[in-house]
Structure formats: C-alpha cells, structure tokens
Amino acid sequence: MAQPHGVLHNGEFCCPICLDLLKDPVAIPCGHSYCMGCIRGYWASYGDLETVSCPQCRQSFLPRPILKRNTLLAEMVDKLKKTHLQVASPSTAFAVNSVAVAATATLSLGETEEVLCDLCTRSKRTAVKSCLACLASYCKLHLQAHYESPALKKHKLVEAAAQLQEKICPQHDKLLEIYCRSDQKCVCVLCVMEEHKGHDTVSAAAESTKKQKELGLARRKFKLSIHAREKELLELRQAVDTLRESAQGAMETSDKIFTELISSIGRRHCEVRELIKAQERAAAALLVQLETDLAELRKQDAQLELLLHTDDHIHFLQCCQSLSAPASAMDPASICTDPLLDFGKMTSAVFALRKRLEDVLKVEWPKITRAASTVKIVQSPEPKIRPEFLYYSCPFKLDPKTAHKDLSLSQDNGVVTVRGREHSCADHPERFDYWCQVLASEGLSGRCYWEAEWSGMGVNMAVAYRDMNRKGEGGDSHFGRNDRSWSLFCSRKGFSFWHNNVVTKITGPCSFKIGIYLDHRAGNLSFYSVSDTMTLLHRVKATFTQALYPGYEFACYGASVKLCQME
C-alpha cells in the first residue's frame, strides 16, 4: 500500500482504500471516488460474480460498472500535487509524524507483508489471493483452478493473507464466519450451537460492515481534528512570523531609544565633569595669578628696601618715581575667598535629577512591561481581579472636535462636564450637534481596559464605531439606539444596557466608578462596578468589524465624567 500522504491534502482527494491521493481517479455510480487500480483490485475479490458493491456505502451494482477515468478530478489532484511541491505546507512536520504513525500501523496489521504461493515448489511466486476453504494462498497461475473448476468456484477468496490459520476455529476446525457480540469474538457455526448458544451473534460480514461504518465516523472526526490542528498550526505560524517581525522592530526601536538616552546621559555627565573641571582650572589660574603678583610685589619690596638705604641722592631721586606706586600689584580687597566653598548644591542637583529619573521610571516602566506582557500568541483567560485588568489598561483622551457645544473639556481632555448654559462653538463635521455626547480621539482594538468616574443624575458610558452619525436627533446619532454603538446608562436608580434601540435592565447597587473591558477579537464587551472588588454588571457578545471609540453622553446639566489614571 502506498504511503498515506492524505494528511497533507484535503480528504476529498484521498482514496478510501489506500488512503493516498487519488491515482487515475474513477467515480462509481453511487458517487464515491477511488483509484482505478484500488477499486479494480477490490472488485477482483468477488471473482466472477457480476454483482459488486461500493466499499464505503455497500451499494450493489449489477452489472459490474465500467470504470472510466474522471478527467476533471484527475486535473484537480494534479494541481494539488503541484501546489504542495511548490509551497511547503505549514503542517509538514505534523504530516511527517502522521505518515510515520500510519506506516507503523500498516505494518502492525500485516498489510505490507509479502505472501508467497503455497503451491509453487521451486521459486516461490507472490500470492494474489487466499482461499478460506483451502486455507492456502495462490499466485495467478495456481489460482486459475478456482476460477475454472465448478467445485472450487464456491470457495471464498480474499486478498492474500499470511495468517490464514487465524481465520479457522481452533476447536472445531471450521471457518470463523460468525461474530459473538456478547463475548466480542469471532466464532464458527459449531461454536454458536454449543458454548455461544443463546448469545447475540451476527455474521462476521455484518459486524464488519457495522464496525467499518463506526470506524468511518471515527476517522471523519480524526480528519476534522487534523484539519482543525492544521488550521491552528497555520495561524500559529503566521502569528509567530508576525510576532517575530514586530519583535525585531520593537527591539531595534528600543535599542535606538535606549542608546540615545544613554548617549544623552553620557553627554550630560561629560558636561557636568567639564563644568567641575572648569571651576578647578579657574581656581588654579587665580592661584597662579596671585602667586605671580606676590612674587612681583616681593621683588619690588626688595628694590624699595635697597633704595631706602642708598646714599646716592641722584640715583634715589631717579628711581623713586618709578617704584613709589606698584602698578602690577592686585588689590587685596578684590579677592574674597569663601571658607565653605564646595560643590554641594551641584551634587544635590544631580541627586535630584537621579530621583526624578527614578520617579519617571517607576511610572513609565510598569507601562512598558505591561504593554510587552500583553503581546501573547496564546491569549490568557479573561481577567478576574483588578490587577489582571490593569495589564490591559489603555489610556486615551477625549476628542474636543466631537464634543457637543454644551460640554466643557479639561485642559488635558481627561474630564468632561456639562456647562450651565449654551456656549457658541464652531461647528465641525465630527461634532455631535443634538445629543450631549463626546467620543475619544483614539479607537481601541485587541484587549483593552479603562475606568471612568461619573457624577450627576445620569451618564451613558458607550463604545461606538467612528463612522456613527453625528448630526440630528435620530437614533443613528444616539449612543445605544443603533447597531453601531453599545451603551451602559448609569443613574442613581440603577443601570440599563442599550444596543440597536433594545434595552436590557440590570439589577445591582449604584456605582460611580465603572470599568470597561474590551476583547475586540473575541467580541466581548464587559462593564464592571469597580470598588475593592470587580463586580460584573453586564457582558455582551458581538462581532466587531471596526475599532471601537469610547464615548460619553450626559442626561442633565452639572454631570461630569473623569477618566481614571490607572497605574
């Protein structure tokens, strides 16, 4: 039997007999397809009988169908072979293992073991059939007697098998042609009349047909599992390739940024060292200057002393004018030395810089590690406790261009409040002009979590597609009243969920801090009441086709929403 390459291809193009890709495919009247050689060999076991049947559905045909090559199916198989020759399948490793397993199973069933003719005396030829009546195997030459002799024509011929004795009852020396379902073993006719009397027995052919159908169903399940695993493997390989490319880009970017940071800190370090050394050089130069001036003063003092003791009046008068006022001497009052001179302030400034950098790292580093931790090929289960939700925190800001004119945004666009009266505001194509609503400036996808605190009589916390309508008082521009937005209405009396103008009442205590968890790919949107614990208010399952933008709507003046900073 050929090696079962069927695991590499679609099962629809595999022969059910040899499990290999169809070779010279033919379709019999019931619709099932086989290799021409396989179905001919199978029908050859019927001998000269005109009636044959399908190996799968057991439908009988009389007379024996004429086999013709299915040209269309053959071309499809050839294309499939070329495809696998040109492009290596992602499941190649899995298929190789499957081939090895199938080959091992084939050998264990003895299907590839060569059977020799029992009548050949000198050079043994390969047997093509075995006779269950004669308990012998025959080559083509010695098999002719079973086709020609009227007495031998009644014998049961099967595919050549080496262990014919296993088909004979060891107790009665009769053919094992009955299956006892009670004892789950093959027996002969005499066994049924004796020790298996009264048991649930059927013909071996009937039980074999039943078992084959059961195995066929089991094999279909295995094929579905194989195809599912192949799909998972393909998706995993694609995800790994994408992750590898993204990881390489992230490493190059981080290497560049950290190298620049290290270089920048190194330059600042060198500048600080240069400032210190400049002060040292200035002090040293001042010291040299003072020592030079002192030496000059001492020299002039010595000259004055000599001049004071001279008896030469003419020489004294000539030199007295030039030595009476030392021009190069530095005024002692111009130098004021600090007895506590040190670099303490500069050192304190460096320590302060280090502390600020450490504080920045304390704030930013968890964000970096958390963002890196969320990149997972195999997604982890949905978070249960708040620290797990915080791994998926997504900070964002509100978009002033979308805010209704009655809404006032804080300077950092993190707090929105309803104003006491209408204010003039320039119109914008993205601005809500009727409903008191605002959208975030960034769309969210993947796994995201954010929190918001609300105040007032009632607030809608929503997510919506960016192409949601912004103008008019219709439901297509109102959060939760259309198929492009999902909204949780929060009030002091309770909660209600809106989508496509369908409302779902939610029971539970009032909560002023709401957490929203989005798993965009899985289509999960969950709303939580946030306190010491996370309490699920409502979860919706949907198919999201676009990025989702957080949004807020206000039911009355004085209400406000503050986006929470999560660390």
Coordinates of C-alpha atoms in Angstrom, one line a residue, residues 70-474:
N70 CA -12.5 11.1 -14.2
T71 CA -10.6 13.8 -16.1
L72 CA -11.8 16.7 -14.0
L73 CA -10.9 15.1 -10.7
A74 CA -7.6 14.0 -12.1
E75 CA -6.7 17.6 -13.0
M76 CA -7.7 18.8 -9.6
V77 CA -5.4 16.2 -7.9
D78 CA -2.5 17.1 -10.2
K79 CA -2.9 20.8 -9.3
L80 CA -3.0 19.9 -5.6
K81 CA 0.2 17.9 -6.0
K82 CA 1.9 20.8 -7.8
T83 CA 0.8 23.2 -5.1
H84 CA 2.4 21.0 -2.4
L85 CA 5.6 20.6 -4.4
Q86 CA 6.0 24.4 -4.8
V87 CA 4.9 25.6 -1.4
A88 CA 5.8 23.7 1.8
S89 CA 2.7 23.2 3.9
P90 CA 2.8 24.6 7.4
S91 CA 1.7 21.2 8.7
T92 CA 4.6 19.4 7.1
A93 CA 6.1 18.4 10.4
F94 CA 2.8 17.2 11.6
A95 CA 2.2 15.3 8.4
V96 CA 5.5 13.6 8.5
N97 CA 4.7 12.3 12.0
S98 CA 1.3 11.2 10.8
V99 CA 2.9 9.3 7.9
A100 CA 5.2 7.6 10.3
V101 CA 2.4 6.6 12.6
A102 CA 0.3 5.4 9.6
A103 CA 3.2 3.4 8.3
T104 CA 3.7 1.8 11.7
A105 CA 0.0 0.9 11.9
T106 CA 0.1 -0.6 8.4
L107 CA 3.0 -2.9 9.3
S108 CA 1.3 -3.9 12.5
L109 CA -1.8 -5.0 10.5
G110 CA 0.4 -7.1 8.2
E111 CA -0.9 -5.4 5.1
T112 CA 2.5 -4.9 3.5
E113 CA 3.9 -8.3 4.4
E114 CA 4.6 -10.4 1.2
V115 CA 2.6 -13.6 0.9
L116 CA 4.0 -16.5 -1.1
C117 CA 2.1 -19.1 -3.1
D118 CA 1.7 -22.4 -1.3
L119 CA 1.7 -24.5 -4.4
C120 CA 4.9 -23.2 -6.0
T121 CA 7.7 -25.7 -5.5
R122 CA 10.9 -24.2 -6.8
S123 CA 10.8 -20.4 -7.0
K124 CA 8.0 -19.1 -4.8
R125 CA 5.8 -16.5 -6.6
T126 CA 3.9 -13.9 -4.8
A127 CA 0.3 -14.9 -3.9
V128 CA -2.6 -12.7 -5.1
K129 CA -5.5 -14.5 -3.3
S130 CA -6.0 -16.7 -0.3
C131 CA -8.8 -19.3 -0.1
L132 CA -10.6 -19.6 3.2
A133 CA -11.8 -23.1 2.3
C134 CA -8.5 -24.5 1.2
L135 CA -6.6 -22.4 3.8
A136 CA -3.9 -21.7 1.2
S137 CA -2.6 -18.8 -0.8
Y138 CA -2.2 -18.9 -4.6
C139 CA -0.3 -17.0 -7.3
K140 CA -2.1 -16.0 -10.5
L141 CA -1.1 -19.3 -12.2
H142 CA -2.3 -21.6 -9.4
L143 CA -5.4 -19.5 -8.8
Q144 CA -6.9 -20.3 -12.2
A145 CA -8.3 -23.6 -10.9
H146 CA -10.6 -21.7 -8.5
Y147 CA -12.0 -19.8 -11.5
E148 CA -12.4 -22.8 -13.8
S149 CA -13.4 -25.7 -11.5
P150 CA -17.1 -25.7 -10.6
A151 CA -16.3 -27.2 -7.2
L152 CA -13.6 -24.6 -6.4
K153 CA -15.7 -21.7 -7.7
K154 CA -17.7 -21.9 -4.5
H155 CA -14.7 -21.3 -2.3
K156 CA -14.3 -17.9 -0.6
L157 CA -11.4 -15.9 -2.0
V158 CA -9.9 -13.0 -0.1
E159 CA -6.8 -10.8 -0.5
A160 CA -3.6 -12.7 0.1
A161 CA -3.1 -13.1 3.8
A162 CA -0.2 -14.8 5.6
Q163 CA -2.0 -15.9 8.8
L164 CA -4.9 -17.9 7.4
Q165 CA -4.9 -20.3 10.4
E166 CA -6.2 -17.3 12.5
K167 CA -9.4 -17.4 10.5
I168 CA -10.1 -21.0 11.5
C169 CA -11.7 -22.1 14.8
P170 CA -9.0 -24.0 16.7
Q171 CA -11.7 -26.1 18.5
H172 CA -13.8 -27.2 15.5
D173 CA -11.5 -26.6 12.6
K174 CA -14.3 -24.5 10.9
L175 CA -14.2 -21.1 9.3
L176 CA -14.7 -18.2 11.7
E177 CA -17.7 -16.6 10.0
I178 CA -19.8 -15.6 13.0
Y179 CA -19.2 -12.8 15.4
C180 CA -20.4 -13.1 19.0
R181 CA -21.3 -9.7 20.3
S182 CA -21.8 -11.0 23.9
D183 CA -18.2 -12.2 24.1
Q184 CA -16.8 -9.9 21.4
K185 CA -15.0 -12.6 19.4
C186 CA -15.2 -14.4 16.1
V187 CA -16.6 -18.0 16.3
C188 CA -17.6 -20.7 13.9
V189 CA -21.1 -22.2 13.3
L190 CA -20.5 -25.1 15.8
C191 CA -19.4 -22.6 18.5
V192 CA -22.8 -20.8 18.1
M193 CA -24.6 -24.2 18.7
E194 CA -22.5 -25.0 21.8
E195 CA -20.8 -22.6 24.2
H196 CA -22.2 -19.5 22.5
K197 CA -25.7 -20.8 22.3
G198 CA -28.2 -18.0 23.1
H199 CA -25.6 -15.3 22.7
D200 CA -26.1 -12.2 20.5
T201 CA -24.5 -13.4 17.3
V202 CA -24.4 -11.9 13.7
S203 CA -22.4 -12.8 10.6
A204 CA -18.8 -11.6 10.6
A205 CA -19.6 -9.6 7.4
A206 CA -22.5 -7.8 9.0
E207 CA -20.4 -6.9 12.1
S208 CA -17.5 -5.9 10.0
T209 CA -19.8 -3.6 8.0
K210 CA -21.1 -2.1 11.2
K211 CA -17.6 -1.6 12.6
Q212 CA -16.4 -0.1 9.4
K213 CA -19.1 2.4 9.5
E214 CA -18.3 3.2 13.1
L215 CA -14.6 3.5 12.2
G216 CA -15.5 5.6 9.2
L217 CA -17.3 8.1 11.5
A218 CA -14.4 8.0 13.9
R219 CA -12.0 8.6 11.0
R220 CA -14.1 11.6 9.9
K221 CA -13.7 13.0 13.4
F222 CA -10.0 12.4 13.3
K223 CA -9.9 14.2 9.9
L224 CA -11.8 17.1 11.3
S225 CA -9.4 17.2 14.3
I226 CA -6.4 17.1 11.9
H227 CA -7.8 19.9 9.7
A228 CA -8.5 22.0 12.8
R229 CA -5.0 21.4 14.1
E230 CA -3.6 22.2 10.7
K231 CA -5.5 25.5 10.7
E232 CA -4.4 26.2 14.2
L233 CA -0.8 25.4 13.2
L234 CA -1.1 27.7 10.2
E235 CA -2.5 30.5 12.3
L236 CA 0.2 30.0 14.9
R237 CA 3.0 30.0 12.3
Q238 CA 1.6 33.3 10.9
A239 CA 1.3 34.7 14.4
V240 CA 4.9 33.7 15.2
D241 CA 6.1 35.3 11.9
T242 CA 4.2 38.4 12.7
L243 CA 5.4 38.4 16.3
R244 CA 9.0 37.9 15.1
E245 CA 8.8 40.8 12.7
S246 CA 7.2 43.0 15.3
A247 CA 9.6 41.9 18.0
Q248 CA 12.6 42.7 15.7
G249 CA 11.2 46.1 15.0
A250 CA 10.5 46.7 18.7
M251 CA 14.0 45.6 19.7
E252 CA 15.6 47.9 17.1
T253 CA 13.5 50.8 18.2
S254 CA 14.1 50.2 21.9
D255 CA 17.8 49.7 21.3
K256 CA 17.9 53.0 19.4
I257 CA 15.9 54.9 22.1
F258 CA 17.9 53.5 25.0
T259 CA 21.2 54.1 23.1
E260 CA 20.1 57.7 22.6
L261 CA 19.1 58.0 26.3
I262 CA 22.4 56.5 27.4
S263 CA 24.3 58.8 25.0
S264 CA 22.3 61.8 26.2
I265 CA 23.0 61.0 29.8
G266 CA 26.7 60.4 28.9
R267 CA 26.9 63.8 27.3
R268 CA 25.3 65.4 30.3
H269 CA 27.8 63.5 32.5
C270 CA 30.7 64.8 30.4
E271 CA 29.2 68.4 30.6
V272 CA 29.0 68.2 34.4
R273 CA 32.6 66.9 34.6
E274 CA 33.7 69.7 32.3
L275 CA 31.9 72.3 34.5
I276 CA 33.6 71.0 37.6
K277 CA 37.0 70.9 35.8
A278 CA 36.4 74.4 34.5
Q279 CA 35.9 75.6 38.1
E280 CA 39.1 73.8 39.1
R281 CA 41.0 75.4 36.2
A282 CA 39.7 78.9 37.1
A283 CA 40.7 78.4 40.7
A284 CA 44.1 77.1 39.7
A285 CA 44.6 80.1 37.3
L286 CA 43.6 82.5 40.0
L287 CA 46.1 80.8 42.4
V288 CA 48.9 81.1 39.8
Q289 CA 48.0 84.8 39.2
L290 CA 48.1 85.5 43.0
E291 CA 51.4 83.7 43.3
T292 CA 52.9 85.7 40.4
D293 CA 51.6 89.0 41.8
L294 CA 53.0 88.1 45.2
A295 CA 56.4 87.4 43.7
E296 CA 56.4 90.7 41.8
L297 CA 55.4 92.6 45.0
R298 CA 58.2 90.9 46.9
K299 CA 60.7 91.8 44.2
Q300 CA 59.6 95.5 44.2
D301 CA 59.7 95.5 48.0
A302 CA 63.3 94.3 47.9
Q303 CA 64.1 97.1 45.4
L304 CA 62.5 99.6 47.7
E305 CA 64.5 98.4 50.6
L306 CA 67.7 98.8 48.7
L307 CA 66.7 102.2 47.6
L308 CA 65.9 103.3 51.1
H309 CA 69.4 102.6 52.2
T310 CA 71.3 104.2 49.3
D311 CA 73.5 107.3 49.8
D312 CA 73.4 108.3 46.2
H313 CA 70.9 111.1 46.1
I314 CA 70.7 111.4 42.4
H315 CA 70.1 107.7 41.9
F316 CA 67.4 107.7 44.7
L317 CA 65.5 110.6 43.0
Q318 CA 65.7 108.9 39.6
C319 CA 64.4 105.5 40.9
C320 CA 61.9 106.8 43.5
Q321 CA 59.4 107.9 40.9
S322 CA 59.0 104.5 39.2
L323 CA 58.9 102.4 42.4
S324 CA 56.7 104.5 44.6
A325 CA 53.4 103.1 43.2
P326 CA 53.5 99.3 42.2
A327 CA 51.3 99.2 39.1
S328 CA 51.0 95.4 38.7
A329 CA 50.0 94.6 42.3
M330 CA 46.4 93.2 42.7
D331 CA 44.2 95.0 45.1
P332 CA 43.8 92.7 48.2
A333 CA 40.2 93.8 48.6
S334 CA 39.2 92.4 45.2
I335 CA 39.6 88.8 46.3
C336 CA 37.1 87.4 48.8
T337 CA 37.5 83.7 49.5
D338 CA 34.6 81.5 50.7
P339 CA 35.8 79.3 53.6
L340 CA 32.9 76.8 52.9
L341 CA 33.5 76.6 49.2
D342 CA 32.3 73.2 47.8
F343 CA 30.0 71.6 45.1
G344 CA 27.3 70.6 47.5
K345 CA 24.5 72.4 45.5
M346 CA 25.6 70.8 42.3
T347 CA 25.7 67.4 43.9
S348 CA 22.2 67.9 45.3
A349 CA 21.0 68.9 41.9
V350 CA 22.5 65.7 40.5
F351 CA 20.8 63.7 43.2
A352 CA 17.5 65.5 42.5
L353 CA 17.9 64.6 38.8
R354 CA 18.5 60.9 39.7
K355 CA 15.4 60.9 41.9
R356 CA 13.3 62.5 39.1
L357 CA 14.6 59.9 36.6
E358 CA 13.8 57.1 39.1
D359 CA 10.3 58.5 39.6
V360 CA 9.8 58.6 35.9
L361 CA 11.0 55.0 35.6
K362 CA 8.7 54.0 38.4
V363 CA 5.7 55.4 36.5
E364 CA 6.7 54.5 32.9
W365 CA 8.5 51.2 33.4
P366 CA 5.4 49.3 34.5
K367 CA 3.6 50.6 31.4
I368 CA 6.4 49.2 29.2
T369 CA 6.5 45.8 30.9
R370 CA 2.7 45.7 31.0
A371 CA 2.5 46.5 27.3
A372 CA 5.1 43.9 26.5
S373 CA 3.3 41.3 28.6
T374 CA 0.0 41.8 26.7
V375 CA 1.7 40.6 23.5
K376 CA 0.9 36.9 23.7
I377 CA 0.4 34.4 20.9
V378 CA -1.9 32.3 23.0
Q379 CA -4.3 34.6 24.8
S380 CA -4.7 34.1 28.5
P381 CA -8.2 33.7 30.0
E382 CA -10.3 36.7 30.7
P383 CA -9.0 38.6 33.8
K384 CA -10.8 38.2 37.1
I385 CA -9.2 40.7 39.5
R386 CA -8.4 44.3 39.0
P387 CA -4.5 43.9 38.8
E388 CA -5.2 41.5 35.9
F389 CA -7.4 44.0 34.2
L390 CA -4.8 46.7 34.7
Y391 CA -2.5 44.7 32.4
Y392 CA -4.7 45.7 29.6
S393 CA -5.2 49.4 30.6
C394 CA -5.4 51.7 27.6
P395 CA -5.1 55.4 28.4
F396 CA -6.8 57.8 25.9
K397 CA -8.1 61.3 25.7
L398 CA -11.4 62.8 24.6
D399 CA -11.7 64.5 21.2
P400 CA -12.8 68.2 21.5
K401 CA -13.9 68.2 17.8
T402 CA -16.6 65.6 18.7
A403 CA -17.9 67.3 21.9
H404 CA -21.4 68.8 21.9
K405 CA -21.3 72.6 22.4
D406 CA -22.7 72.2 25.9
L407 CA -19.8 70.1 27.0
S408 CA -16.6 71.5 28.5
L409 CA -13.4 69.6 28.4
S410 CA -10.5 70.0 30.8
Q411 CA -7.1 71.2 29.6
D412 CA -5.8 67.6 29.3
N413 CA -9.0 66.4 27.7
G414 CA -9.4 63.9 30.6
V415 CA -12.5 65.4 32.3
V416 CA -15.8 66.4 30.6
T417 CA -18.5 68.4 32.3
V418 CA -21.9 69.7 31.1
R419 CA -21.9 73.6 31.1
G420 CA -24.7 75.6 32.8
R421 CA -25.8 77.2 29.5
E422 CA -25.2 77.1 25.8
H423 CA -21.9 78.5 24.5
S424 CA -21.1 79.5 21.0
C425 CA -18.9 76.8 19.4
A426 CA -17.5 76.5 15.9
D427 CA -19.3 73.7 14.0
H428 CA -17.3 70.7 12.9
P429 CA -18.3 67.7 10.7
E430 CA -17.4 65.3 13.6
R431 CA -19.2 67.3 16.3
F432 CA -22.5 66.0 17.8
D433 CA -25.0 68.7 17.3
Y434 CA -28.1 67.4 19.1
W435 CA -27.2 64.8 21.7
C436 CA -24.9 65.9 24.5
Q437 CA -22.2 63.4 23.6
V438 CA -18.4 63.1 23.1
L439 CA -16.1 60.5 21.6
A440 CA -12.5 59.6 22.4
S441 CA -9.7 60.6 20.0
E442 CA -8.4 57.1 19.5
G443 CA -10.0 53.8 18.5
L444 CA -9.4 50.6 20.5
S445 CA -8.9 47.1 19.4
G446 CA -7.3 44.0 20.8
R447 CA -7.7 43.7 24.6
C448 CA -8.3 47.0 26.4
Y449 CA -9.5 48.1 29.8
W450 CA -10.3 51.6 31.1
E451 CA -12.1 53.2 34.0
A452 CA -14.2 56.3 34.5
E453 CA -15.8 58.1 37.4
W454 CA -19.2 59.8 36.9
S455 CA -21.3 62.3 38.8
G456 CA -24.7 63.8 38.4
M457 CA -28.1 62.3 37.8
G458 CA -27.2 60.1 34.8
V459 CA -24.4 59.3 32.3
N460 CA -24.1 57.0 29.3
M461 CA -20.8 55.1 29.0
A462 CA -20.5 53.8 25.5
V463 CA -18.4 52.5 22.7
A464 CA -19.1 53.3 19.1
Y465 CA -17.7 53.0 15.6
R466 CA -16.1 56.1 14.3
D467 CA -18.5 56.4 11.3
M468 CA -21.5 56.7 13.6
N469 CA -23.7 59.6 12.6
R470 CA -23.1 62.9 14.4
K471 CA -25.9 65.1 13.2
G472 CA -29.6 65.3 14.1
E473 CA -31.8 63.9 16.8
G474 CA -32.3 60.5 15.2

